[in-house]
């Protein structure tokens, strides 16, 4: 059943990276319970625009939970209260009439605020650039079926590869660690035969780059796994640590 | 303008080989002297950037999102076709070629499509080597499925996230070249103009979306891989930032726009549920393998589906198309859903939906089997609608999904501007009037990995060019023009928001230039678009400033282009006096209401040439010559 909600929003507003931010309060009236969270912000923004106020800046793109562009902390939880759900797929039926909702950007030393709820996540790209690939040029690949991969291995690699790079794991972690993100890529490639030749170098360089970018360490809080919209498992962190120590020990 | 497709001579299967031999090569030591700009980092742009950098070119790559990994290719669900014939079920390059040409209702170029089929296998090899985790059989070989009504199993997939995994493969190759210093990556940039200096594309003007600064970049050649324009309809399955601006501004600089009215409407999307809706979500068409489509027999029947007895249901696809039933192609399924809703038999609160019912499949195969096949889709549906498809039929309705039209390119993927290449959905080349499922990923990657690395070399080696820098007057002219447009948008300070205009334009396009078109409606749409465009430039409100992060301003520029481009689509639809694939003009249909082509007069590509603001564009025709396939009428009875 579609219901209509009246909500109070406390939204983080910050003009730019070097400005001081603060919470502003907005009333969201007549919100349909069938709306997505982002559509609710759209509605507020349309009204702000008409009133001559700059709308709330927020990142979003595919709105079907796969591009990884959206994400804010809602009532203290990255991507809001629903498990395994990105913010764009969170619907307002999970809130009640009269609720107060606090919305703020990802917070981490490695993610600087650009404006309002928009942060700079380029550090995640830098981690991938450090080794999140298999060094193969275009052309000259052998026939695809020349490399056999057991179904079980392919499934595990796919579980890790499902990461959308949104950064919720970093925002969820009390240490702002990017270990779940980094380990997902290291795992995917270490599991597959194609990725084995560079596994040691990859693990060393990606972990060093991650540390150098100002991400924190893992202290087994497991918040990352709990908040990951793609439910990436912390088994990947254990796998990354194994790869890293193996590489460090052998080098 | 004379259009020369530059199709190589010789038998179909030998054209590409022969052409590769005839193309001039750039000496390996000279490649580092060339700069190439790539706009867009989807499958086409990402794979092109990586492959060109591997060859030694210096590449500057631009994307609109905060990271190249987020391009909209990521949202493709179903899979990617390749004529590997791993299943021993009779597939071949020839069959993939034929299916694609026929599926496109004979409005694509034979030579391009055959090359696409030839390269399809290389793509799978390349992606596997990169570590793309495709689905596997127990023995470790790659798994395949049949998709979109194809009679062979040639679709490779990675769960329901094939686009994501292929894009992450291209992104990883791109990241490696960024680390190697061969690609300079410019994220959060929006291309606002192509700079044409002395008759050649020599650079671009972009807006830095973080600082608001208008920036100039020069190069020896420019590649556009900026995707499709489905968001002209406001509601589509495309990502929010997908737009026509890069392609449209190239059109204004002299690149012909081909077949803009060829748009694909996908039959199985989650219906619109309110005026606030921002985006439509596709449900994989594999659902039609087991779901039965129906509506109540009586118009206006508002009972819940469980209260409507079997005898009062109309399984209209099964009744009308006994041999294909629920599996008719996308365009046919979409048009029929609209027809049912137009006569008042639509269901749900808005009356703009039909049922897709799994009750019989569950009764036949058991819930577990159905869950294994479609579990993730059912879950996604429930997340969005709060309805459980195991218990109550899904509601679906067609939505705009893909655009076959795009900038005209020759066999080398070069537009009518010298040195401007166009790849992926942004060009028009391979899908004709209707794209088959699992073919978009194939085309994007063929263009980027395996075609452009050869053809751009031929262009760069072929004519010695004098270096052009951003000091060339053409850059400053273009920059001044962009700057003044930004200032103008900010200074209107009217009363209606950008989205409000966009939504209204979308309604016009959907109503009159959507699934089914007629001359009177198209004429009316033209008037409506013109007057809406007039109002936009007087009454739009764009808050904030041009010198920082301003999403309203970004959207305003895109909608301004959609308001011009929408009219071009209508003009194209009006000029094509036939029905074919995604273009259905009610005046041209068979007795059974199927699309009726006119091969005598319209077996051509319509390539539109810009002549000035609010001036009639010029139509150039590229005749399509079919030497290898016989043109037939599609029938699904």
mmCIF file of C-alpha atoms in Angstrom, chain B residues 232 243-245 248-249 252 485 488-489 492 498 501-502 505 529 532-534 536-537 540 542 552-567 613-614:
data_model
loop_
_atom_site.group_PDB
_atom_site.id
_atom_site.type_symbol
_atom_site.label_atom_id
_atom_site.label_comp_id
_atom_site.label_asym_id
_atom_site.label_seq_id
_atom_site.Cartn_x
_atom_site.Cartn_y
_atom_site.Cartn_z
ATOM 1 C CA UNK B 232 15.643 12.607 -24.424
ATOM 2 C CA UNK B 243 22.991 12.585 -22.532
ATOM 3 C CA UNK B 244 23.299 13.662 -26.152
ATOM 4 C CA UNK B 245 25.450 16.753 -25.595
ATOM 5 C CA UNK B 248 24.965 16.822 -30.588
ATOM 6 C CA UNK B 249 27.686 19.446 -30.332
ATOM 7 C CA UNK B 252 26.616 21.173 -34.851
ATOM 8 C CA UNK B 485 26.072 29.813 -23.078
ATOM 9 C CA UNK B 488 23.133 32.866 -20.423
ATOM 10 C CA UNK B 489 21.670 29.826 -18.673
ATOM 11 C CA UNK B 492 17.546 33.687 -17.180
ATOM 12 C CA UNK B 498 15.364 22.185 -15.606
ATOM 13 C CA UNK B 501 11.209 21.140 -18.778
ATOM 14 C CA UNK B 502 12.952 17.826 -19.276
ATOM 15 C CA UNK B 505 9.902 17.135 -23.313
ATOM 16 C CA UNK B 529 9.049 21.009 -28.890
ATOM 17 C CA UNK B 532 8.872 24.385 -25.172
ATOM 18 C CA UNK B 533 12.367 25.292 -26.333
ATOM 19 C CA UNK B 534 11.321 28.916 -26.630
ATOM 20 C CA UNK B 536 13.059 27.174 -21.767
ATOM 21 C CA UNK B 537 15.299 30.022 -22.856
ATOM 22 C CA UNK B 540 14.259 28.242 -16.821
ATOM 23 C CA UNK B 542 19.341 27.591 -12.799
ATOM 24 C CA UNK B 552 21.542 22.160 -12.030
ATOM 25 C CA UNK B 553 23.784 23.923 -14.524
ATOM 26 C CA UNK B 554 25.109 20.609 -15.879
ATOM 27 C CA UNK B 555 21.584 19.378 -16.462
ATOM 28 C CA UNK B 556 20.471 22.672 -17.997
ATOM 29 C CA UNK B 557 23.103 22.378 -20.734
ATOM 30 C CA UNK B 558 22.050 18.809 -21.490
ATOM 31 C CA UNK B 559 18.344 19.613 -21.587
ATOM 32 C CA UNK B 560 19.020 22.591 -23.882
ATOM 33 C CA UNK B 561 20.570 20.122 -26.348
ATOM 34 C CA UNK B 562 17.771 17.562 -25.911
ATOM 35 C CA UNK B 563 15.288 20.321 -26.760
ATOM 36 C CA UNK B 564 16.979 20.759 -30.141
ATOM 37 C CA UNK B 565 17.804 17.119 -30.698
ATOM 38 C CA UNK B 566 14.236 15.959 -29.984
ATOM 39 C CA UNK B 567 13.094 17.950 -32.975
ATOM 40 C CA UNK B 613 19.900 27.056 -35.277
ATOM 41 C CA UNK B 614 16.191 26.487 -36.028
#
